[in-house]
Coordinates of C-alpha atoms in Angstrom, one line a residue:
M1 CA -26.0 -28.3 8.5
T2 CA -26.1 -27.8 12.3
I3 CA -23.9 -25.7 14.7
D4 CA -22.4 -29.0 15.9
D5 CA -21.5 -29.8 12.3
I6 CA -19.6 -26.6 11.7
G7 CA -18.3 -25.9 15.2
F8 CA -19.7 -22.4 15.6
D9 CA -22.9 -20.4 15.7
P10 CA -23.1 -18.1 12.6
D11 CA -25.6 -15.8 14.2
E12 CA -23.5 -15.4 17.3
L13 CA -20.4 -14.6 15.1
R14 CA -22.4 -12.0 13.0
D15 CA -23.5 -10.3 16.2
R16 CA -20.0 -10.4 17.7
Y17 CA -18.5 -8.9 14.5
R18 CA -21.1 -6.1 14.5
R19 CA -20.5 -5.3 18.2
E20 CA -16.7 -5.2 17.7
R21 CA -17.1 -3.0 14.6
D22 CA -19.5 -0.6 16.3
K23 CA -17.3 0.0 19.3
R24 CA -14.4 1.1 17.0
L25 CA -16.4 3.3 14.7
R26 CA -15.6 7.0 14.9
T27 CA -17.5 10.0 13.6
D28 CA -14.3 11.5 12.2
G29 CA -13.5 8.5 10.0
A30 CA -10.3 9.0 8.0
N31 CA -10.1 12.6 9.3
Q32 CA -8.9 11.2 12.6
Y33 CA -5.3 11.2 11.3
L34 CA -3.0 14.1 11.5
D35 CA -1.3 15.9 8.6
M36 CA 2.5 15.8 9.2
S37 CA 3.0 19.5 8.7
G38 CA 4.1 22.4 10.9
D39 CA 5.5 21.1 14.2
L40 CA 4.9 17.5 13.0
A41 CA 6.7 17.8 9.7
H42 CA 9.8 16.1 10.9
F43 CA 7.9 12.9 11.3
A44 CA 7.6 12.7 7.5
E45 CA 10.1 15.1 5.9
D46 CA 13.3 14.1 7.7
D47 CA 15.5 11.6 5.9
P48 CA 17.6 9.5 8.4
Y49 CA 19.6 7.9 5.5
V50 CA 21.4 10.9 4.1
A51 CA 23.7 13.5 5.6
P52 CA 22.0 16.7 6.5
G53 CA 22.6 20.0 4.7
F54 CA 22.5 18.7 1.1
T55 CA 22.3 21.5 -1.5
R56 CA 22.6 21.9 -5.2
D57 CA 21.9 24.4 -7.9
P58 CA 18.4 24.6 -9.3
I59 CA 17.7 22.8 -12.6
T60 CA 15.8 24.3 -15.4
D61 CA 15.3 22.1 -18.5
E62 CA 12.8 20.5 -20.8
C63 CA 12.2 16.8 -21.3
D64 CA 9.6 14.6 -22.8
V65 CA 8.4 13.0 -19.5
A66 CA 8.8 13.7 -15.8
I67 CA 8.1 10.8 -13.5
I68 CA 7.3 11.8 -9.9
G69 CA 8.5 9.1 -7.6
G70 CA 11.4 6.6 -7.7
G71 CA 9.9 3.6 -6.0
F72 CA 8.9 0.5 -8.0
S73 CA 6.0 2.3 -9.7
G74 CA 8.4 5.0 -10.9
I75 CA 11.2 2.6 -11.8
L76 CA 8.7 0.5 -13.8
A77 CA 7.4 3.6 -15.6
G78 CA 10.9 4.4 -16.7
A79 CA 11.6 0.8 -17.8
R80 CA 8.4 0.7 -19.8
L81 CA 9.0 4.1 -21.4
L82 CA 12.3 2.8 -22.6
E83 CA 10.5 -0.1 -24.2
Q84 CA 8.4 2.4 -26.1
G85 CA 11.5 4.2 -27.3
I86 CA 11.0 7.2 -25.0
T87 CA 14.4 8.0 -23.6
D88 CA 14.2 11.7 -22.7
F89 CA 12.7 11.6 -19.2
R90 CA 13.5 12.5 -15.7
I91 CA 12.6 10.8 -12.4
V92 CA 12.2 13.1 -9.4
E93 CA 12.5 11.3 -6.0
A94 CA 12.3 12.6 -2.5
G95 CA 14.7 10.0 -1.0
G96 CA 18.4 9.7 -1.5
D97 CA 18.1 6.6 -3.7
F98 CA 15.6 4.3 -5.5
G99 CA 13.3 2.1 -3.5
G100 CA 10.3 4.2 -2.5
T101 CA 8.6 2.2 0.3
W102 CA 11.7 0.2 0.7
Y103 CA 14.0 3.2 0.9
W104 CA 11.9 4.8 3.7
N105 CA 10.6 1.8 5.6
R106 CA 13.8 0.3 6.8
Y107 CA 12.5 -0.6 10.2
P108 CA 13.7 -3.8 12.0
G109 CA 12.0 -6.9 10.5
A110 CA 10.6 -5.1 7.4
Q111 CA 9.7 -7.7 4.8
C112 CA 7.4 -8.1 1.8
D113 CA 4.2 -9.9 2.7
T114 CA 3.7 -11.5 -0.7
D115 CA 5.8 -14.1 -2.4
A116 CA 9.1 -12.5 -3.5
Y117 CA 9.1 -14.4 -6.8
C118 CA 5.9 -12.4 -7.6
Y119 CA 6.7 -9.2 -5.7
L120 CA 10.1 -8.4 -7.1
P121 CA 9.5 -7.2 -10.7
L122 CA 11.5 -8.0 -13.8
L123 CA 13.3 -11.0 -12.2
E124 CA 13.7 -12.7 -15.6
E125 CA 15.0 -9.5 -17.2
L126 CA 17.7 -9.1 -14.6
G127 CA 18.4 -12.8 -14.1
Y128 CA 18.0 -12.4 -10.3
M129 CA 17.2 -15.0 -7.8
P130 CA 15.6 -13.9 -4.5
K131 CA 17.3 -15.2 -1.4
E132 CA 14.1 -16.2 0.3
K133 CA 10.4 -16.7 -0.5
Y134 CA 9.6 -13.5 1.5
A135 CA 12.4 -11.0 1.0
Y136 CA 13.5 -8.7 3.7
V137 CA 14.0 -5.0 3.3
D138 CA 17.7 -5.0 2.7
E139 CA 17.4 -7.3 -0.3
I140 CA 14.4 -5.4 -1.7
F141 CA 16.1 -2.1 -1.4
D142 CA 19.2 -3.4 -3.0
Y143 CA 17.1 -5.0 -5.8
S144 CA 15.4 -1.7 -6.6
R145 CA 18.9 -0.2 -7.0
R146 CA 19.8 -3.1 -9.3
V147 CA 16.8 -2.4 -11.5
G148 CA 17.8 1.3 -11.6
E149 CA 21.3 0.4 -12.7
H150 CA 20.1 -2.2 -15.2
F151 CA 18.0 0.4 -17.1
R152 CA 20.5 3.2 -16.5
L153 CA 18.0 5.3 -14.6
Y154 CA 20.4 6.9 -12.2
D155 CA 21.6 9.3 -14.9
K156 CA 17.9 10.4 -15.4
T157 CA 17.0 10.8 -11.7
I158 CA 17.1 13.8 -9.3
F159 CA 17.3 12.5 -5.7
Q160 CA 16.6 14.3 -2.4
T161 CA 14.1 16.4 -4.2
R162 CA 10.4 16.9 -3.3
V163 CA 7.9 18.1 -5.9
R164 CA 5.8 20.9 -4.5
R165 CA 3.7 21.9 -7.5
V166 CA 2.8 20.6 -11.0
W167 CA 0.9 22.9 -13.4
W168 CA 0.0 23.1 -17.0
D169 CA 1.4 26.0 -18.9
D170 CA -1.0 26.9 -21.7
D171 CA 1.6 29.1 -23.4
L172 CA 4.3 26.5 -23.5
Q173 CA 1.8 23.6 -23.9
R174 CA 4.0 21.8 -21.4
W175 CA 3.8 20.9 -17.7
R176 CA 5.8 22.8 -15.2
V177 CA 7.3 21.0 -12.2
A178 CA 8.4 23.1 -9.2
T179 CA 10.5 21.4 -6.4
N180 CA 11.9 22.3 -3.0
R181 CA 15.3 22.8 -4.7
G182 CA 14.0 25.6 -6.9
D183 CA 13.9 23.5 -10.0
D184 CA 11.7 24.4 -13.0
L185 CA 11.3 21.3 -15.1
R186 CA 9.2 21.5 -18.2
P187 CA 8.1 18.1 -19.4
R188 CA 5.5 17.4 -22.1
F189 CA 4.1 14.5 -20.0
V190 CA 3.9 13.9 -16.3
I191 CA 3.5 10.5 -14.7
M192 CA 2.5 10.6 -11.0
A193 CA 4.2 7.4 -9.7
M194 CA 4.2 8.1 -5.9
G195 CA 2.9 4.7 -4.8
T196 CA 0.4 4.0 -2.2
T197 CA 2.5 4.4 0.9
T198 CA 3.9 7.9 0.2
R199 CA 2.7 9.9 3.1
P200 CA 3.0 8.6 6.6
K201 CA 0.1 9.4 9.0
L202 CA 0.0 10.0 12.7
P203 CA -3.0 9.1 14.8
G204 CA -5.1 12.0 16.0
I205 CA -3.9 11.8 19.6
P206 CA -3.7 15.0 21.6
G207 CA -0.3 15.9 22.9
I208 CA 2.0 14.2 20.4
E209 CA 4.2 17.3 20.1
E210 CA 4.4 17.6 23.9
F211 CA 6.2 14.3 24.5
Q212 CA 9.7 15.0 26.0
G213 CA 11.1 11.6 25.3
H214 CA 12.1 10.3 21.8
S215 CA 9.6 9.5 19.1
F216 CA 9.4 8.6 15.4
H217 CA 7.3 7.0 12.7
T218 CA 8.3 3.5 11.6
S219 CA 9.0 4.8 8.1
R220 CA 11.7 7.1 9.6
W221 CA 13.4 4.6 12.0
D222 CA 16.1 6.2 14.1
Y223 CA 18.9 3.7 14.5
D224 CA 21.1 6.4 16.0
Y225 CA 18.8 6.1 19.0
T226 CA 17.9 2.4 19.0
G227 CA 21.2 1.1 17.8
G228 CA 21.3 -1.9 15.5
D229 CA 19.9 -2.2 12.0
T230 CA 17.1 -3.9 10.1
N231 CA 18.2 -7.3 11.4
G232 CA 18.1 -6.3 15.1
G233 CA 21.0 -5.5 17.5
M234 CA 19.1 -2.6 19.1
T235 CA 21.2 -2.5 22.2
G236 CA 20.3 1.2 22.7
L237 CA 16.9 0.0 24.0
A238 CA 18.3 -2.1 26.8
D239 CA 17.3 0.5 29.4
K240 CA 14.4 2.0 27.5
R241 CA 10.6 1.7 28.0
V242 CA 9.1 1.6 24.5
A243 CA 5.6 2.2 23.3
V244 CA 4.5 0.9 19.9
I245 CA 1.2 2.5 18.8
G246 CA -0.5 0.4 16.2
T247 CA -0.9 -3.3 15.4
G248 CA -1.2 -3.3 11.6
A249 CA 1.1 -4.9 9.1
T250 CA 4.1 -2.8 10.1
A251 CA 3.7 -3.4 13.9
I252 CA 3.4 -7.2 13.3
Q253 CA 7.0 -7.1 11.9
V254 CA 8.4 -4.5 14.4
V255 CA 7.1 -5.8 17.7
P256 CA 9.1 -9.1 17.8
R257 CA 12.3 -7.3 17.0
V258 CA 11.8 -4.5 19.6
A259 CA 10.7 -7.0 22.2
E260 CA 14.1 -8.7 22.0
Y261 CA 15.9 -5.6 23.2
A262 CA 13.6 -3.2 25.1
Q263 CA 13.6 -3.1 28.8
H264 CA 9.8 -3.1 28.5
L265 CA 7.6 -2.9 25.5
Y266 CA 4.0 -1.6 25.6
V267 CA 1.9 -2.4 22.5
F268 CA -1.2 -0.2 22.1
Q269 CA -3.8 -2.0 20.0
R270 CA -7.1 -0.6 18.8
T271 CA -7.9 -3.4 16.3
P272 CA -6.2 -6.8 16.3
S273 CA -4.7 -8.0 13.0
T274 CA -5.3 -11.5 11.6
V275 CA -1.9 -13.2 12.0
G276 CA -1.3 -16.3 9.9
L277 CA 1.8 -18.5 9.5
R278 CA 4.6 -17.1 7.4
R279 CA 6.8 -20.2 6.9
N280 CA 9.6 -18.4 5.1
A281 CA 12.3 -20.5 3.5
P282 CA 15.5 -20.0 1.5
T283 CA 15.2 -20.2 -2.2
D284 CA 15.9 -23.7 -3.7
E285 CA 18.4 -22.8 -6.3
K286 CA 17.9 -26.0 -8.3
W287 CA 14.1 -25.3 -8.5
F288 CA 14.7 -21.7 -9.4
R289 CA 17.1 -22.5 -12.2
S290 CA 14.7 -25.0 -13.6
L291 CA 12.0 -22.4 -14.2
Q292 CA 11.1 -21.8 -17.9
P293 CA 10.9 -18.5 -19.7
G294 CA 7.7 -16.6 -18.8
W295 CA 7.6 -18.2 -15.4
Q296 CA 7.2 -15.0 -13.5
K297 CA 4.1 -13.7 -15.4
E298 CA 2.6 -17.2 -15.1
R299 CA 3.2 -17.2 -11.3
R300 CA 1.9 -13.6 -10.9
D301 CA -1.2 -14.4 -13.0
N302 CA -1.8 -17.6 -10.9
F303 CA -1.7 -15.6 -7.7
A304 CA -4.0 -13.0 -9.1
A305 CA -6.4 -15.7 -10.2
W306 CA -6.5 -17.1 -6.7
S307 CA -6.9 -13.7 -5.1
D308 CA -9.8 -12.9 -7.5
G309 CA -11.6 -16.1 -6.3
K310 CA -11.0 -18.1 -9.5
R311 CA -9.7 -21.4 -8.0
P312 CA -7.3 -22.3 -10.8
E313 CA -6.1 -25.9 -11.2
Q314 CA -2.7 -25.2 -9.9
D315 CA -1.5 -23.2 -6.9
L316 CA 2.0 -22.0 -7.9
V317 CA 2.5 -19.8 -4.9
D318 CA 1.2 -22.2 -2.3
D319 CA 1.4 -20.1 0.8
S320 CA -0.9 -18.7 3.6
W321 CA -2.4 -16.1 1.1
T322 CA -3.6 -18.8 -1.3
D323 CA -4.7 -20.9 1.7
I324 CA -7.0 -18.1 2.6
F325 CA -8.3 -17.7 -0.9
R326 CA -8.9 -21.5 -1.2
A327 CA -10.8 -21.5 2.1
I328 CA -13.1 -18.6 1.4
S329 CA -13.7 -18.9 -2.4
S330 CA -16.9 -20.5 -3.8
P331 CA -16.5 -24.1 -4.9
K332 CA -16.6 -25.2 -8.5
G333 CA -18.3 -28.0 -10.3
A334 CA -21.3 -29.9 -8.9
D335 CA -20.9 -28.2 -5.5
R336 CA -21.0 -24.7 -7.0
P337 CA -23.9 -22.6 -5.5
T338 CA -26.6 -21.9 -8.0
T339 CA -27.7 -18.4 -6.7
R340 CA -25.9 -15.4 -5.4
E341 CA -27.5 -15.8 -2.0
E342 CA -26.3 -19.4 -1.8
R343 CA -22.8 -18.3 -2.8
D344 CA -22.7 -15.5 -0.3
R345 CA -23.8 -17.9 2.5
V346 CA -21.2 -20.6 1.5
V347 CA -18.4 -18.0 1.4
E348 CA -19.5 -16.4 4.7
L349 CA -19.5 -19.8 6.5
S350 CA -16.1 -20.6 5.0
D351 CA -14.8 -17.2 6.1
F352 CA -16.2 -17.8 9.7
A353 CA -14.4 -21.2 9.7
K354 CA -11.1 -19.7 8.6
M355 CA -11.2 -17.0 11.2
E356 CA -12.1 -19.5 13.9
E357 CA -8.9 -21.4 12.8
L358 CA -6.8 -18.2 13.1
R359 CA -8.3 -17.4 16.5
R360 CA -7.5 -21.0 17.7
R361 CA -3.9 -20.3 16.7
I362 CA -3.8 -17.4 19.2
D363 CA -5.1 -19.7 22.0
D364 CA -2.5 -22.3 21.1
T365 CA 0.3 -19.7 21.1
V366 CA -0.3 -17.0 23.7
E367 CA -0.1 -18.2 27.3
D368 CA -2.0 -15.5 29.1
R369 CA -5.7 -15.9 28.5
A370 CA -6.7 -12.3 28.8
T371 CA -4.0 -11.3 26.3
A372 CA -5.0 -14.1 24.0
E373 CA -8.6 -12.9 24.0
A374 CA -7.6 -9.3 23.3
L375 CA -5.5 -10.4 20.3
K376 CA -8.4 -12.1 18.6
P377 CA -9.7 -10.4 15.5
W378 CA -13.5 -10.4 15.2
Y379 CA -14.2 -9.6 11.5
R380 CA -14.2 -11.2 8.1
V381 CA -10.8 -12.3 6.9
M382 CA -10.4 -9.7 4.1
C383 CA -11.9 -6.7 6.0
K384 CA -8.3 -5.8 6.8
R385 CA -5.1 -6.8 5.0
P386 CA -4.2 -10.2 6.6
T387 CA -0.7 -10.4 8.1
F388 CA 1.7 -13.4 8.3
N389 CA 4.4 -13.7 11.0
D390 CA 5.7 -16.5 13.1
E391 CA 7.2 -14.4 15.8
Y392 CA 4.5 -11.8 16.6
L393 CA 2.2 -13.8 18.8
P394 CA 5.0 -15.5 20.8
A395 CA 6.4 -12.1 21.6
F396 CA 3.4 -11.6 24.0
N397 CA 4.7 -14.5 26.1
R398 CA 7.8 -12.5 27.1
P399 CA 7.7 -10.9 30.6
N400 CA 8.8 -7.6 29.2
V401 CA 5.9 -7.2 26.7
T402 CA 2.5 -5.8 27.7
L403 CA -0.5 -5.5 25.4
V404 CA -2.7 -2.5 26.0
D405 CA -6.1 -2.9 24.3
V406 CA -7.7 0.4 23.5
G407 CA -10.4 -0.8 21.1
A408 CA -13.4 0.2 23.3
A409 CA -11.9 3.6 24.0
H410 CA -11.4 4.5 20.3
G411 CA -7.7 4.5 20.7
V412 CA -5.1 6.1 22.9
E413 CA -6.5 9.0 24.9
R414 CA -3.5 11.4 24.9
I415 CA 0.3 11.8 25.0
T416 CA 1.8 13.5 28.0
P417 CA 5.3 14.8 28.4
H418 CA 6.3 11.5 30.0
G419 CA 4.2 8.8 28.3
V420 CA 1.0 7.5 26.9
V421 CA -2.5 7.6 28.5
A422 CA -4.8 4.7 27.7
N423 CA -7.9 3.5 29.5
G424 CA -7.3 6.2 32.1
V425 CA -3.8 4.9 32.9
E426 CA -0.5 6.7 32.1
Y427 CA 2.3 4.5 30.9
E428 CA 5.6 6.2 31.3
V429 CA 7.9 5.5 28.4
D430 CA 11.2 6.8 26.9
L431 CA 10.4 6.1 23.3
I432 CA 7.2 6.2 21.3
V433 CA 7.2 4.4 17.9
Y434 CA 4.2 5.3 15.7
A435 CA 3.3 2.2 13.6
S436 CA 0.2 4.1 12.3
G437 CA 0.6 3.5 8.6
F438 CA 0.1 5.8 5.6
Q439 CA -2.4 8.1 3.9
I440 CA -3.8 5.4 1.6
T441 CA -7.5 6.3 1.2
S442 CA -7.5 9.9 2.6
D443 CA -8.1 13.1 0.7
F444 CA -6.0 13.1 -2.5
R445 CA -4.4 16.5 -1.6
L446 CA -3.2 15.1 1.7
R447 CA -2.1 11.8 0.2
L448 CA -0.1 13.2 -2.7
G449 CA 1.2 16.4 -1.0
V450 CA 1.6 18.1 -4.4
E451 CA -0.5 20.9 -5.8
I452 CA -1.7 19.9 -9.3
D453 CA -3.3 22.4 -11.7
G454 CA -4.5 21.5 -15.2
R455 CA -5.8 23.5 -18.1
D456 CA -7.1 27.0 -17.2
G457 CA -5.7 26.6 -13.7
L458 CA -8.2 23.9 -12.7
S459 CA -7.0 22.2 -9.5
L460 CA -7.1 18.4 -9.7
Y461 CA -8.6 18.3 -6.2
D462 CA -11.4 20.5 -7.3
A463 CA -12.0 18.4 -10.4
W464 CA -12.1 15.3 -8.1
G465 CA -14.0 17.1 -5.4
K466 CA -17.0 14.8 -5.7
G467 CA -15.0 11.7 -6.5
Q468 CA -12.2 10.6 -8.8
Q469 CA -12.9 11.2 -12.6
T470 CA -10.7 9.2 -15.0
L471 CA -10.6 7.0 -18.0
H472 CA -9.3 3.6 -16.7
G473 CA -7.8 5.2 -13.7
F474 CA -5.0 6.7 -15.6
M475 CA -6.0 10.1 -17.2
T476 CA -8.4 12.9 -16.4
R477 CA -10.1 15.4 -18.7
G478 CA -8.7 18.9 -18.4
F479 CA -5.2 17.5 -17.5
S480 CA -3.6 16.9 -20.9
N481 CA -0.6 14.6 -20.9
W482 CA -1.0 13.8 -17.2
C483 CA -1.0 10.2 -16.1
Y484 CA -1.5 8.6 -12.7
I485 CA -0.4 5.3 -11.2
G486 CA -2.7 4.4 -8.3
V487 CA -5.3 2.1 -6.8
S488 CA -8.6 3.7 -7.8
Q489 CA -10.8 3.2 -10.9
N490 CA -8.5 0.4 -12.1
A491 CA -7.7 -3.0 -10.7
F492 CA -6.3 -3.3 -7.2
S493 CA -4.0 -6.2 -6.6
L494 CA -2.7 -7.6 -3.3
N495 CA 0.7 -8.0 -5.1
M496 CA 1.2 -4.3 -5.7
T497 CA 4.1 -4.5 -8.2
S498 CA 2.0 -6.6 -10.6
M499 CA -0.6 -3.8 -10.6
F500 CA 2.1 -1.1 -10.9
D501 CA 3.7 -2.9 -13.8
E502 CA 0.5 -3.3 -15.8
Q503 CA -0.3 0.3 -15.3
A504 CA 3.2 1.4 -16.3
K505 CA 2.9 -0.6 -19.5
H506 CA -0.4 1.0 -20.4
I507 CA 0.7 4.6 -19.7
A508 CA 4.0 4.1 -21.6
Y509 CA 2.0 2.9 -24.6
I510 CA -0.3 5.9 -24.5
I511 CA 2.7 8.3 -24.3
G512 CA 4.6 6.4 -27.0
E513 CA 1.6 6.4 -29.4
T514 CA 1.0 10.1 -28.8
V515 CA 4.6 10.9 -29.7
R516 CA 4.6 8.5 -32.7
R517 CA 1.5 10.2 -34.0
N518 CA 3.1 13.6 -33.7
A519 CA 0.3 14.8 -31.4
S520 CA 1.0 17.5 -28.9
T521 CA -1.6 16.5 -26.3
V522 CA -3.8 13.6 -25.2
E523 CA -6.6 13.4 -22.7
P524 CA -9.9 11.5 -22.3
S525 CA -13.1 12.7 -24.0
Q526 CA -15.8 13.7 -21.6
E527 CA -18.0 10.9 -22.9
A528 CA -15.4 8.2 -22.4
Q529 CA -14.5 9.4 -18.9
D530 CA -18.1 9.6 -17.9
A531 CA -18.8 6.1 -19.3
W532 CA -15.8 4.6 -17.3
V533 CA -16.9 6.3 -14.1
D534 CA -20.3 4.8 -14.6
V535 CA -18.8 1.4 -15.0
I536 CA -16.8 1.8 -11.7
R537 CA -19.9 3.1 -9.8
G538 CA -21.9 0.2 -11.1
L539 CA -19.4 -2.2 -9.7
Q540 CA -19.3 -0.6 -6.3
T541 CA -22.5 -2.3 -5.1
T542 CA -20.8 -5.7 -5.2
G543 CA -18.4 -4.8 -2.3
S544 CA -20.3 -2.0 -0.5
S545 CA -22.3 -4.2 1.9
F546 CA -19.3 -6.4 2.7
L547 CA -17.0 -3.4 3.5
A548 CA -19.8 -1.6 5.4
D549 CA -20.0 -4.5 7.8
C550 CA -16.2 -4.5 8.3
T551 CA -14.3 -3.1 11.3
P552 CA -12.8 0.3 10.5
G553 CA -9.7 0.3 8.4
Y554 CA -8.2 1.7 5.2
Y555 CA -10.1 -0.8 3.1
N556 CA -13.4 0.8 4.0
N557 CA -12.1 4.4 4.6
E558 CA -12.1 3.9 8.4
G559 CA -15.8 2.9 8.4
D560 CA -17.1 5.9 6.5
R561 CA -19.8 4.2 4.5
T562 CA -20.4 7.3 2.3
E563 CA -17.1 7.1 0.6
S564 CA -14.4 4.5 0.2
Q565 CA -11.5 4.7 -2.3
F566 CA -11.3 1.0 -2.5
L567 CA -14.9 0.8 -3.6
G568 CA -13.6 2.8 -6.6
A569 CA -11.6 -0.2 -7.8
Y570 CA -12.3 -2.3 -10.9
T571 CA -13.7 -5.2 -8.8
P572 CA -13.5 -8.0 -11.4
G573 CA -9.8 -8.1 -10.7
L574 CA -6.4 -7.6 -12.1
L575 CA -6.5 -10.3 -14.8
R576 CA -9.8 -9.0 -16.3
F577 CA -8.6 -5.5 -16.2
T578 CA -5.2 -6.4 -17.8
R579 CA -7.0 -8.2 -20.6
L580 CA -9.3 -5.2 -21.1
M581 CA -6.3 -2.9 -21.4
E582 CA -4.5 -5.3 -23.7
E583 CA -7.5 -5.5 -26.0
W584 CA -7.8 -1.7 -25.9
R585 CA -4.1 -1.4 -27.0
S586 CA -4.4 -4.1 -29.6
T587 CA -7.0 -2.1 -31.7
G588 CA -4.6 0.8 -32.1
R589 CA -7.5 3.2 -32.0
M590 CA -6.7 5.0 -28.7
E591 CA -10.5 4.7 -28.1
G592 CA -11.8 7.4 -25.7
L593 CA -8.7 9.6 -26.0
E594 CA -8.6 12.9 -27.8
L595 CA -5.3 13.7 -29.5
S596 CA -4.4 17.2 -30.6
L597 CA -2.0 17.0 -33.6
D598 CA 1.0 19.2 -34.0
E599 CA 0.6 21.8 -36.8

């Protein structure tokens, strides 16, 4: 196969990808981001959706389970506990309502990036039909509340409450949960269900606190300043010069909406995102009503199979995600490569071709040649989470939108009292919007923002100081009756709620069985935990070279090749992991767990 046959030079692309990666690498890796504490605390702690000054009396009580977090992972944990007959539990949520990510991230244009028929959990149980294939934030937030009402979780939930410390009380043989409201909760079990986008992060740009204009993080959008709502109408920006710092998944959705209303919009880009077609559409009610029982699990499993590179016979989701999977997965049948080297080469060439297609779309859409070139991503398609939007690229054809590419300069230089300095130029602005994402793969203490101490006062962060230590990603030795819903040492899924639901089922089963067996505590044996960690470490080599060659991002811990939380995933995928957990539960042996029976 020649260069003329495939339309590009693979060697040239590999070299371009390396050069683009290298100019963005930073020695500080994930440490480049700022902790939102002290003078920066308002960026994360303020809640624009509740009236200020809320107070209540502290709560002191005992319960079977405390669930920390009221997003979809916490809601699903509650629903699955009820299935196991566990009714005595509390949910503690920092926001003023259920929703988690969708409570906080009510920025204009916010939308789920995976198929809503997969993303919104428990659709069959609630009999709910999403309005569109890709739901917007108002619908998702409302749906999370519907789930809470359906399972009567409101009566079990403490809102507007931040957990500060969780520790094991050896005398009580219970956990203690301390909050910013002075609460002293004493559950037998704790489920950490804080999701993956809990803690916003700010870029490590000098001078953030010196800016004299207005600023906020996208997860705390200030409609009092901008006017409008999630659908637009931001008339307060008509005479404002706005800077959006960041061009990841959030900015892709924000930029087109702000561009409609701002006097001028400056978009500061370090690394371009891949931007595929969204092609959203209203739900066909006749089709939806024709779906047979079990359809949602079938659809979710089908999407997971495609994302795991399995190439199933059907494509039930049929969108830009599965188009990518189809393009870059290894063929089956007679055309299937016979060696790993052949497979890797076929997949790499397919990846190059797909990215060339996405770059051509930029040329076809963006009128200014220099802007189009700057918007082109030069990396493998799954190095960063792909984005899909039909309005982002056309926004750069507007006369009031300017792209400021800061890739070669490692980002914005500094913030001044009056604006943003990039590439030696000061851009005076009235508003800075930080679309800088979340602490997804950073230090666990920074990510969770909760002090957690197990038996004998052992800090979780000390126990995990040299890497996460768990059985199946859920439980850790020395932390009896403590469970964690997350993305490490279990299966990561692009459709996050599928992953959360499978984890919630498994954790609820463990708690239910512990209670039914009249045991006081449960935790992994050292041998089982070590064996599982060895499995995970053995799997890391399959993705390490791929991610090492990627441009910096949260998938590869900002280019830090010594450590990546996503390399700690169970790489065979969600379906394999789910079957493994189902088989584990089916034996009834609770293999690898030590139960202490009540006297």
